[in-house]
Short mmCIF file of C-alpha atoms in Angstrom, two decimals:
data_model
loop_
_atom_site.label_atom_id
_atom_site.label_comp_id
_atom_site.label_asym_id
_atom_site.label_seq_id
_atom_site.Cartn_x
_atom_site.Cartn_y
_atom_site.Cartn_z
CA MET A 1 107.38 -139.74 -42.64
CA PRO A 2 108.96 -139.61 -46.14
CA LEU A 3 111.25 -136.78 -47.06
CA ALA A 4 110.36 -137.03 -50.74
CA VAL A 5 108.16 -139.13 -53.02
CA PRO A 6 107.64 -139.15 -56.80
CA PRO A 7 104.95 -136.75 -58.03
CA PRO A 8 101.65 -138.40 -58.96
CA PRO A 9 101.16 -139.32 -62.63
CA PRO A 10 98.14 -137.05 -63.43
CA LEU A 11 98.74 -133.59 -64.75
CA LEU A 12 96.66 -132.15 -61.91
CA LEU A 13 97.77 -132.58 -58.31
CA LEU A 14 95.01 -132.07 -55.73
CA LEU A 15 96.51 -130.34 -52.72
CA LEU A 16 94.96 -129.66 -49.34
CA CYS A 17 96.60 -127.04 -47.15
CA SER A 18 95.42 -125.54 -43.91
CA GLY A 19 96.52 -123.64 -40.82
CA LEU A 20 99.00 -120.90 -40.23
CA ALA A 21 101.57 -121.54 -42.90
CA GLY A 22 105.03 -120.47 -41.79
CA GLN A 23 103.79 -119.59 -38.30
CA THR A 24 103.99 -121.39 -34.99
CA LEU A 25 102.52 -118.79 -32.57
CA PHE A 26 98.84 -119.62 -33.05
CA GLN A 27 98.39 -123.19 -31.94
CA SER A 28 95.31 -125.39 -31.65
CA PRO A 29 95.80 -128.51 -29.53
CA GLU A 30 93.35 -130.56 -31.61
CA GLU A 31 95.24 -130.32 -34.90
CA GLY A 32 98.43 -131.92 -36.19
CA TRP A 33 100.43 -132.70 -39.29
CA GLN A 34 99.02 -134.97 -41.97
CA LEU A 35 101.62 -135.50 -44.65
CA TYR A 36 100.67 -137.17 -47.90
CA THR A 37 103.49 -136.28 -50.32
CA SER A 38 106.40 -133.89 -50.53
CA ALA A 39 108.66 -133.62 -53.53
CA GLN A 40 110.34 -131.21 -55.91
CA ALA A 41 109.80 -131.35 -59.65
CA PRO A 42 112.79 -131.24 -62.04
CA ASP A 43 111.92 -127.64 -62.93
CA GLY A 44 112.16 -126.67 -59.25
CA LYS A 45 108.44 -126.38 -58.61
CA CYS A 46 107.15 -127.37 -55.21
CA ILE A 47 104.87 -130.42 -55.16
CA CYS A 48 103.31 -131.54 -51.90
CA THR A 49 100.10 -132.73 -50.37
CA ALA A 50 99.76 -131.86 -46.70
CA VAL A 51 97.57 -130.49 -44.00
CA ILE A 52 99.70 -127.79 -42.43
CA PRO A 53 99.23 -128.00 -38.68
CA ALA A 54 98.82 -125.70 -35.75
CA GLN A 55 101.38 -127.79 -33.86
CA SER A 56 104.68 -129.25 -34.93
CA THR A 57 105.26 -132.90 -35.70
CA CYS A 58 107.76 -133.19 -32.91
CA SER A 59 105.13 -132.34 -30.35
CA ARG A 60 102.53 -134.72 -31.79
CA ASP A 61 104.54 -137.77 -32.89
CA GLY A 62 103.92 -140.88 -30.76
CA ARG A 63 107.58 -141.82 -30.45
CA SER A 64 108.40 -138.24 -29.52
CA ARG A 65 105.81 -138.34 -26.75
CA GLU A 66 107.26 -141.60 -25.47
CA LEU A 67 110.73 -140.12 -25.44
CA ARG A 68 109.53 -137.06 -23.56
CA GLN A 69 107.77 -139.28 -21.06
CA LEU A 70 110.92 -141.32 -20.61
CA MET A 71 112.93 -138.15 -20.14
CA GLU A 72 110.47 -137.04 -17.47
CA LYS A 73 110.85 -140.39 -15.73
CA VAL A 74 114.62 -140.11 -15.89
CA GLN A 75 114.36 -136.64 -14.38
CA ASN A 76 112.12 -137.97 -11.61
CA VAL A 77 114.56 -140.80 -10.91
CA SER A 78 117.43 -138.32 -10.81
CA GLN A 79 115.56 -136.09 -8.38
CA SER A 80 114.72 -139.09 -6.19
CA MET A 81 118.36 -140.12 -6.18
CA GLU A 82 119.38 -136.60 -5.13
CA VAL A 83 116.90 -136.67 -2.25
CA LEU A 84 118.15 -140.09 -1.17
CA GLU A 85 121.75 -138.93 -1.35
CA LEU A 86 121.08 -135.89 0.85
CA ARG A 87 119.04 -137.90 3.35
CA THR A 88 121.59 -140.71 3.47
CA TYR A 89 124.42 -138.25 4.07
CA ARG A 90 122.49 -136.61 6.91
CA ASP A 91 121.54 -139.94 8.52
CA LEU A 92 125.05 -141.28 8.13
CA GLN A 93 126.41 -138.34 10.11
CA TYR A 94 123.85 -139.03 12.82
CA VAL A 95 124.69 -142.76 12.99
CA ARG A 96 128.38 -141.96 13.28
CA SER A 97 127.72 -139.65 16.23
CA MET A 98 125.54 -142.34 17.82
CA GLU A 99 128.31 -144.88 17.28
CA THR A 100 130.62 -142.79 19.48
CA LEU A 101 127.92 -142.58 22.16
CA MET A 102 127.29 -146.33 22.09
CA ARG A 103 130.99 -147.08 22.51
CA SER A 104 131.09 -144.77 25.50
CA LEU A 105 128.09 -146.50 27.05
CA ASP A 106 129.57 -149.91 26.41
CA ALA A 107 132.81 -148.91 28.12
CA ARG A 108 130.97 -147.59 31.20
CA LEU A 109 128.84 -150.73 31.47
CA ARG A 110 131.91 -152.91 31.33
CA ALA A 111 133.66 -150.76 33.96
CA ALA A 112 130.62 -150.91 36.28
CA ASP A 113 131.16 -154.63 36.72
CA GLY A 114 127.56 -155.28 37.89
CA SER A 115 127.26 -152.41 40.38
CA LEU A 116 125.98 -148.90 39.56
CA SER A 117 125.32 -145.96 41.84
CA ALA A 118 122.05 -144.14 41.49
CA LYS A 119 123.82 -141.20 39.90
CA SER A 120 125.63 -143.37 37.35
CA PHE A 121 122.39 -145.17 36.55
CA GLN A 122 120.62 -141.87 35.85
CA GLU A 123 123.46 -140.72 33.61
CA LEU A 124 123.25 -143.96 31.63
CA LYS A 125 119.50 -143.58 31.38
CA ASP A 126 119.88 -140.05 30.00
CA ARG A 127 122.41 -141.27 27.48
CA MET A 128 120.10 -144.10 26.43
CA THR A 129 117.38 -141.52 25.78
CA GLU A 130 119.66 -139.89 23.24
CA LEU A 131 119.69 -143.19 21.33
CA LEU A 132 115.92 -143.35 20.92
CA PRO A 133 115.85 -141.45 17.51
CA LEU A 134 118.23 -144.08 16.15
CA SER A 135 115.29 -146.46 15.77
CA SER A 136 113.43 -144.14 13.36
CA VAL A 137 116.63 -143.49 11.41
CA LEU A 138 117.13 -147.21 10.93
CA GLU A 139 113.51 -147.54 9.80
CA GLN A 140 114.16 -144.78 7.26
CA TYR A 141 117.17 -146.74 6.05
CA LYS A 142 114.93 -149.74 5.47
CA ALA A 143 112.45 -147.58 3.50
CA ASP A 144 115.28 -146.05 1.48
CA THR A 145 116.53 -149.50 0.67
CA ARG A 146 113.14 -150.40 -0.74
CA THR A 147 113.15 -147.14 -2.71
CA ILE A 148 116.55 -147.96 -4.16
CA VAL A 149 115.27 -151.37 -5.27
CA HIS A 150 112.30 -149.64 -6.94
CA LEU A 151 114.53 -147.10 -8.65
CA ARG A 152 116.81 -149.86 -9.87
CA GLU A 153 113.82 -151.57 -11.44
CA GLU A 154 112.66 -148.26 -12.95
CA VAL A 155 116.07 -147.68 -14.50
CA ARG A 156 116.00 -151.20 -15.94
CA ASN A 157 112.59 -150.53 -17.50
CA LEU A 158 113.75 -147.18 -18.89
CA SER A 159 116.78 -148.80 -20.46
CA GLY A 160 114.58 -151.41 -22.11
CA SER A 161 112.15 -148.78 -23.44
CA LEU A 162 114.95 -146.64 -24.80
CA ALA A 163 116.50 -149.65 -26.51
CA THR A 164 113.13 -150.51 -28.12
CA ILE A 165 112.61 -146.97 -29.38
CA GLN A 166 116.16 -146.85 -30.72
CA GLU A 167 115.54 -150.06 -32.67
CA GLU A 168 112.31 -148.67 -34.12
CA MET A 169 113.84 -145.31 -35.00
CA GLY A 170 117.00 -146.74 -36.46
CA ALA A 171 120.53 -145.54 -36.03
CA TYR A 172 119.70 -141.85 -35.66
CA GLY A 173 119.60 -140.23 -32.27
CA TYR A 174 116.55 -138.31 -31.10
CA GLU A 175 118.16 -134.93 -31.74
CA ASP A 176 119.14 -135.98 -35.27
CA LEU A 177 115.59 -137.12 -35.95
CA GLN A 178 114.19 -133.92 -34.53
CA GLN A 179 116.44 -131.86 -36.81
CA ARG A 180 115.31 -133.92 -39.79
CA VAL A 181 111.65 -133.39 -38.89
CA MET A 182 112.22 -129.64 -38.46
CA ALA A 183 113.89 -129.49 -41.87
CA LEU A 184 110.92 -131.32 -43.38
CA GLU A 185 108.49 -128.94 -41.69
CA ALA A 186 110.43 -125.98 -43.12
CA ARG A 187 110.15 -127.51 -46.60
CA LEU A 188 106.41 -128.00 -46.15
CA HIS A 189 105.93 -124.43 -44.93
CA ALA A 190 107.89 -123.15 -47.94
CA CYS A 191 105.79 -125.39 -50.15
CA ALA A 192 102.55 -124.04 -48.70
CA GLN A 193 103.72 -120.47 -49.19
CA LYS A 194 104.30 -121.17 -52.88
CA LEU A 195 100.81 -122.59 -53.31
CA GLY A 196 99.08 -119.25 -53.10
CA CYS A 197 95.33 -119.23 -53.35
CA GLY A 198 92.70 -121.88 -52.79
CA LYS A 199 89.03 -122.37 -52.05
CA LEU A 200 87.84 -122.33 -48.45
CA THR A 201 86.68 -125.79 -47.35
CA GLY A 202 87.02 -125.64 -43.57
CA VAL A 203 87.43 -123.46 -40.50
CA SER A 204 89.15 -124.87 -37.43
CA ASN A 205 87.99 -124.76 -33.84
CA PRO A 206 88.54 -121.35 -32.21
CA ILE A 207 91.84 -120.51 -30.53
CA THR A 208 91.29 -117.92 -27.80
CA ILE A 209 94.27 -115.59 -27.57
CA ARG A 210 93.01 -113.22 -24.89
CA ALA A 211 89.88 -111.85 -23.21
CA MET A 212 90.23 -108.06 -23.16
CA GLY A 213 88.07 -105.03 -23.69
CA SER A 214 84.37 -104.52 -24.32
CA ARG A 215 81.89 -106.63 -26.26
CA PHE A 216 82.83 -104.99 -29.57
CA GLY A 217 86.20 -104.17 -31.09
CA SER A 218 88.92 -105.23 -33.50
CA TRP A 219 92.49 -106.49 -33.40
CA MET A 220 94.89 -107.30 -36.20
CA THR A 221 98.46 -107.67 -37.48
CA ASP A 222 99.97 -106.15 -40.62
CA THR A 223 99.35 -108.49 -43.54
CA MET A 224 102.30 -107.03 -45.48
CA ALA A 225 104.88 -107.03 -42.68
CA PRO A 226 107.83 -109.46 -42.78
CA SER A 227 107.51 -112.60 -40.69
CA ALA A 228 109.81 -111.18 -38.01
CA ASP A 229 107.35 -108.32 -37.42
CA SER A 230 104.59 -109.67 -35.16
CA ARG A 231 103.14 -106.39 -33.90
CA VAL A 232 99.49 -106.43 -32.87
CA TRP A 233 97.06 -103.50 -33.06
CA TYR A 234 94.07 -103.29 -30.74
CA MET A 235 91.02 -101.03 -31.07
CA ASP A 236 88.30 -101.33 -28.42
CA GLY A 237 84.73 -100.24 -29.21
CA TYR A 238 82.78 -99.68 -32.42
CA TYR A 239 82.23 -95.91 -32.67
CA LYS A 240 83.83 -92.57 -31.81
CA GLY A 241 87.04 -94.31 -30.70
CA ARG A 242 90.45 -92.75 -31.37
CA ARG A 243 92.88 -94.80 -29.25
CA VAL A 244 94.88 -97.54 -30.99
CA LEU A 245 97.26 -99.70 -28.95
CA GLU A 246 100.28 -101.15 -30.72
CA PHE A 247 101.85 -104.18 -29.00
CA ARG A 248 105.40 -105.19 -29.91
CA THR A 249 104.62 -108.92 -30.27
CA LEU A 250 101.73 -111.32 -29.93
CA GLY A 251 103.26 -112.49 -26.66
CA ASP A 252 103.21 -108.92 -25.37
CA PHE A 253 99.58 -108.58 -26.42
CA ILE A 254 98.69 -111.73 -24.49
CA LYS A 255 100.46 -110.37 -21.40
CA GLY A 256 99.25 -106.79 -21.89
CA GLN A 257 102.75 -105.29 -21.88
CA ASN A 258 105.21 -103.41 -24.14
CA PHE A 259 102.75 -101.28 -26.10
CA ILE A 260 102.52 -97.74 -27.39
CA GLN A 261 99.41 -95.64 -28.01
CA HIS A 262 98.33 -93.92 -31.21
CA LEU A 263 95.66 -91.21 -30.95
CA LEU A 264 93.86 -90.93 -34.27
CA PRO A 265 93.12 -87.38 -35.45
CA GLN A 266 89.60 -88.47 -36.48
CA PRO A 267 87.37 -91.03 -34.70
CA TRP A 268 86.39 -94.33 -36.24
CA ALA A 269 83.06 -96.04 -36.92
CA GLY A 270 82.48 -99.80 -36.85
CA THR A 271 85.07 -102.53 -36.43
CA GLY A 272 86.04 -103.15 -40.06
CA HIS A 273 89.52 -101.66 -39.80
CA VAL A 274 92.63 -103.23 -41.32
CA VAL A 275 96.39 -102.66 -41.08
CA TYR A 276 98.13 -102.91 -44.44
CA ASN A 277 101.76 -102.09 -45.19
CA GLY A 278 102.28 -99.94 -42.11
CA SER A 279 99.00 -98.00 -42.32
CA LEU A 280 95.59 -98.28 -40.72
CA PHE A 281 92.55 -98.08 -43.01
CA TYR A 282 89.30 -97.19 -41.27
CA ASN A 283 85.90 -95.52 -41.71
CA LYS A 284 85.67 -91.99 -40.34
CA TYR A 285 82.81 -91.63 -37.86
CA GLN A 286 79.49 -90.32 -39.28
CA SER A 287 80.75 -90.33 -42.87
CA ASN A 288 81.53 -92.64 -45.79
CA VAL A 289 85.14 -91.41 -45.78
CA VAL A 290 88.02 -93.91 -45.85
CA VAL A 291 91.03 -92.77 -43.82
CA LYS A 292 94.59 -94.02 -44.30
CA TYR A 293 96.60 -93.37 -41.13
CA HIS A 294 100.36 -94.05 -41.20
CA PHE A 295 101.65 -95.40 -37.88
CA ARG A 296 105.31 -94.42 -38.22
CA SER A 297 104.67 -90.78 -39.13
CA ARG A 298 101.52 -90.63 -36.96
CA SER A 299 99.70 -88.80 -39.70
CA VAL A 300 96.84 -89.21 -42.18
CA LEU A 301 98.34 -89.87 -45.61
CA VAL A 302 95.09 -89.73 -47.56
CA GLN A 303 91.33 -89.81 -47.04
CA ARG A 304 88.59 -90.22 -49.63
CA SER A 305 84.84 -90.62 -49.75
CA LEU A 306 83.59 -94.00 -50.99
CA PRO A 307 80.97 -93.02 -53.63
CA GLY A 308 77.45 -93.84 -52.56
CA ALA A 309 78.48 -95.96 -49.60
CA GLY A 310 76.01 -96.11 -46.72
CA TYR A 311 77.18 -95.10 -43.26
CA ASN A 312 75.96 -94.39 -39.72
CA ASN A 313 74.09 -97.72 -39.41
CA THR A 314 72.33 -97.36 -42.75
CA PHE A 315 73.53 -100.71 -44.10
CA PRO A 316 75.36 -102.50 -41.26
CA TYR A 317 75.87 -106.23 -40.73
CA SER A 318 73.16 -108.03 -38.78
CA TRP A 319 74.72 -107.05 -35.44
CA GLY A 320 74.64 -103.29 -36.18
CA GLY A 321 77.48 -101.40 -34.55
CA PHE A 322 78.04 -98.86 -37.38
CA SER A 323 79.46 -101.74 -39.44
CA ASP A 324 78.43 -100.15 -42.75
CA MET A 325 81.97 -100.22 -44.17
CA ASP A 326 84.34 -103.15 -43.78
CA PHE A 327 87.94 -103.07 -45.05
CA MET A 328 89.83 -106.25 -45.86
CA VAL A 329 93.15 -107.44 -47.22
CA ASP A 330 93.79 -110.71 -49.00
CA GLU A 331 96.53 -112.09 -51.24
CA SER A 332 95.65 -109.63 -54.01
CA GLY A 333 95.37 -106.38 -52.08
CA LEU A 334 92.97 -103.97 -50.33
CA TRP A 335 89.18 -104.31 -50.49
CA ALA A 336 86.14 -102.46 -49.18
CA VAL A 337 82.83 -104.19 -48.43
CA TYR A 338 79.76 -101.94 -48.11
CA THR A 339 76.45 -101.23 -49.80
CA THR A 340 74.58 -98.37 -51.46
CA ASN A 341 71.01 -97.29 -52.08
CA GLN A 342 71.59 -97.93 -55.76
CA ASN A 343 72.39 -101.57 -54.95
CA ALA A 344 69.24 -101.93 -52.82
CA GLY A 345 71.17 -102.87 -49.71
CA ASN A 346 73.10 -105.71 -51.34
CA ILE A 347 76.79 -106.18 -50.52
CA VAL A 348 79.18 -104.36 -52.84
CA VAL A 349 82.82 -105.45 -53.06
CA SER A 350 85.30 -102.86 -54.30
CA ARG A 351 88.98 -103.20 -55.00
CA LEU A 352 90.80 -100.10 -53.68
CA ASP A 353 94.09 -98.56 -54.68
CA PRO A 354 95.97 -98.53 -51.34
CA HIS A 355 97.85 -95.34 -52.26
CA THR A 356 94.99 -93.14 -53.49
CA LEU A 357 91.97 -95.02 -52.04
CA GLU A 358 90.29 -94.79 -55.43
CA VAL A 359 87.94 -97.58 -56.42
CA VAL A 360 89.61 -99.78 -59.04
CA ARG A 361 86.59 -102.02 -59.71
CA SER A 362 83.33 -102.95 -57.98
CA TRP A 363 81.05 -106.01 -57.90
CA ASP A 364 77.42 -106.27 -56.77
CA THR A 365 77.16 -109.62 -54.98
CA GLY A 366 73.37 -109.65 -54.73
CA TYR A 367 73.57 -110.69 -51.05
CA PRO A 368 71.68 -108.43 -48.58
CA LYS A 369 74.16 -106.96 -46.13
CA ARG A 370 71.73 -106.83 -43.21
CA SER A 371 71.40 -110.63 -43.50
CA ALA A 372 75.15 -111.12 -43.17
CA GLY A 373 76.76 -111.72 -39.79
CA GLU A 374 80.28 -110.84 -40.97
CA ALA A 375 82.42 -111.27 -44.09
CA PHE A 376 86.05 -111.80 -45.12
CA MET A 377 88.10 -112.06 -48.32
CA ILE A 378 90.37 -114.95 -49.31
CA CYS A 379 92.03 -115.02 -52.74
CA GLY A 380 89.56 -112.59 -54.29
CA VAL A 381 86.55 -114.49 -52.94
CA LEU A 382 84.16 -112.84 -50.48
CA TYR A 383 82.92 -115.29 -47.85
CA VAL A 384 79.85 -114.32 -45.82
CA THR A 385 78.54 -115.81 -42.59
CA ASN A 386 74.80 -116.12 -42.12
CA SER A 387 74.83 -114.84 -38.52
CA HIS A 388 76.96 -113.19 -35.87
CA LEU A 389 75.45 -115.40 -33.15
CA ALA A 390 75.87 -119.03 -32.10
CA GLY A 391 75.24 -121.52 -34.90
CA ALA A 392 76.79 -119.31 -37.57
CA LYS A 393 78.39 -120.82 -40.65
CA VAL A 394 80.06 -119.59 -43.82
CA TYR A 395 77.01 -119.53 -46.03
CA PHE A 396 77.79 -117.55 -49.20
CA ALA A 397 80.81 -117.06 -51.48
CA TYR A 398 81.22 -114.49 -54.25
CA PHE A 399 84.03 -115.00 -56.78
CA THR A 400 85.30 -111.69 -58.16
CA ASN A 401 87.38 -113.37 -60.88
CA THR A 402 84.26 -114.82 -62.51
CA SER A 403 81.58 -112.46 -61.09
CA SER A 404 79.70 -115.51 -59.86
CA TYR A 405 78.51 -116.83 -56.52
CA GLU A 406 77.57 -120.03 -54.73
CA TYR A 407 75.99 -120.99 -51.44
CA THR A 408 78.33 -122.82 -49.09
CA ASP A 409 78.01 -124.79 -45.88
CA VAL A 410 81.25 -124.43 -43.93
CA PRO A 411 80.79 -124.95 -40.16
CA PHE A 412 81.97 -122.07 -38.04
CA HIS A 413 82.13 -122.52 -34.27
CA ASN A 414 81.04 -119.26 -32.63
CA GLN A 415 82.32 -120.04 -29.15
CA TYR A 416 81.35 -116.81 -27.37
CA SER A 417 78.11 -116.21 -29.29
CA HIS A 418 78.63 -112.66 -30.61
CA ILE A 419 81.15 -111.89 -33.36
CA SER A 420 81.65 -108.21 -34.13
CA MET A 421 84.82 -108.45 -36.25
CA LEU A 422 86.06 -111.13 -38.66
CA ASP A 423 89.08 -110.69 -40.95
CA TYR A 424 91.40 -112.97 -42.89
CA ASN A 425 95.18 -112.52 -42.66
CA PRO A 426 96.86 -113.89 -45.80
CA ARG A 427 100.34 -113.82 -44.23
CA GLU A 428 99.28 -116.20 -41.48
CA ARG A 429 96.36 -117.86 -43.29
CA ALA A 430 94.16 -117.32 -40.28
CA LEU A 431 90.92 -115.59 -39.36
CA TYR A 432 91.08 -112.90 -36.69
CA THR A 433 87.86 -112.38 -34.73
CA TRP A 434 86.56 -110.29 -31.87
CA ASN A 435 83.98 -112.43 -30.12
CA ASN A 436 82.13 -110.92 -27.18
CA GLY A 437 85.26 -109.38 -25.64
CA HIS A 438 87.53 -112.29 -26.64
CA GLN A 439 90.29 -112.08 -29.23
CA VAL A 440 90.13 -115.34 -31.17
CA LEU A 441 91.91 -117.00 -34.09
CA TYR A 442 90.77 -119.69 -36.53
CA ASN A 443 92.92 -121.69 -38.91
CA VAL A 444 91.47 -122.15 -42.38
CA THR A 445 91.59 -125.09 -44.79
CA LEU A 446 92.07 -124.19 -48.45
CA PHE A 447 91.61 -126.60 -51.33
CA HIS A 448 94.07 -126.20 -54.19
CA VAL A 449 94.14 -127.56 -57.71
CA ILE A 450 97.71 -127.14 -58.94
CA SER A 451 98.72 -127.81 -62.52
CA THR A 452 102.05 -129.62 -62.67
CA ALA A 453 102.48 -129.52 -66.42
CA GLY A 454 102.25 -126.82 -69.06
CA ASP A 455 102.64 -123.96 -66.62
CA PRO A 456 104.46 -120.92 -67.99
#
């Protein structure tokens, strides 16, 4: 695995990046690192071609696996040696006590000189009975001897394997190599963070985080929080709910511990909520009002009607559930996805000012909302699935920067057959979903075209 390579000669470098850049919590066992190039241009720009993984190189590398297996064998040998040592010490004490008894019997037999009374004979017989377990102890010694021969051979094989791996890896020790790999991974994560936006080309297999709650709901993290802040918010149900659970970390969410409760002053409708910069944005029940609720102050900072937006199951996604209004956050900010009578039921995408909730700009995508399973924003592009049921795929993409669209065919494995919430998190480059009572994550693959010359 090279630490650096020269940048390719063309002015355009094609770069493929996927997964949870900069994160290691959400892991998919099927995916691993694929490193093509990693370098730094003279002007300090990051140049790399990589598939960012859900697991680290150290856990996937073949030599690393061999070393771990060898370490496990060494541990097993050590444990076997400890057992043998304890058993040998115990048996040795027993043999020593039997040695004293045998000497006593030998002395009495010699003193008897061929004649024994009935009483003396019975005493000797009783003493001989005490020697009977000695036979099994000696048999155990024989078995332990065979075990020691086996362990000696195992140690010889381990030594040979370690020597082979050391030759293949070179002069560096395993810990040194691991540190070098970790440093490389950090560079690649930093590189991926600098890449910014790209076009969706793939969605990974689902990663089930937890099964909790009813069939419908939403869960999310703050897209604007620093990486050290891994709080999770959980909202069960799709209408008239007011209870929001805030878990301290993803690990706490998985275990169902260390959480606080927020009671919203106004109930929600749908599952299209989003947490952005410390506030929850949601649709007020039985209205087209957007509410901004601040978690720290436990208060509503602002609320505003979304002009013309349908509500109360007028223009929901195909699964219903009062999903008329869907709020999203991507790399460029806060968005609202909805529809109006004026737009004949087609999806409208609006950029919102997160402070005032005013509409900055709107686009009519031309895609009927009732035909959409769910939708999410990545880099100013609205991606729409064609169903909320099994067999769904990402079918439609609308580009707000060019006001154009295209039909796509990105496979999307709907494991639990009923998605009622789907949102992209730009901080983690992952899709959060609520799938039939399961909280699920997907890594995404983004295709980048990065100019390496003439950039400002």
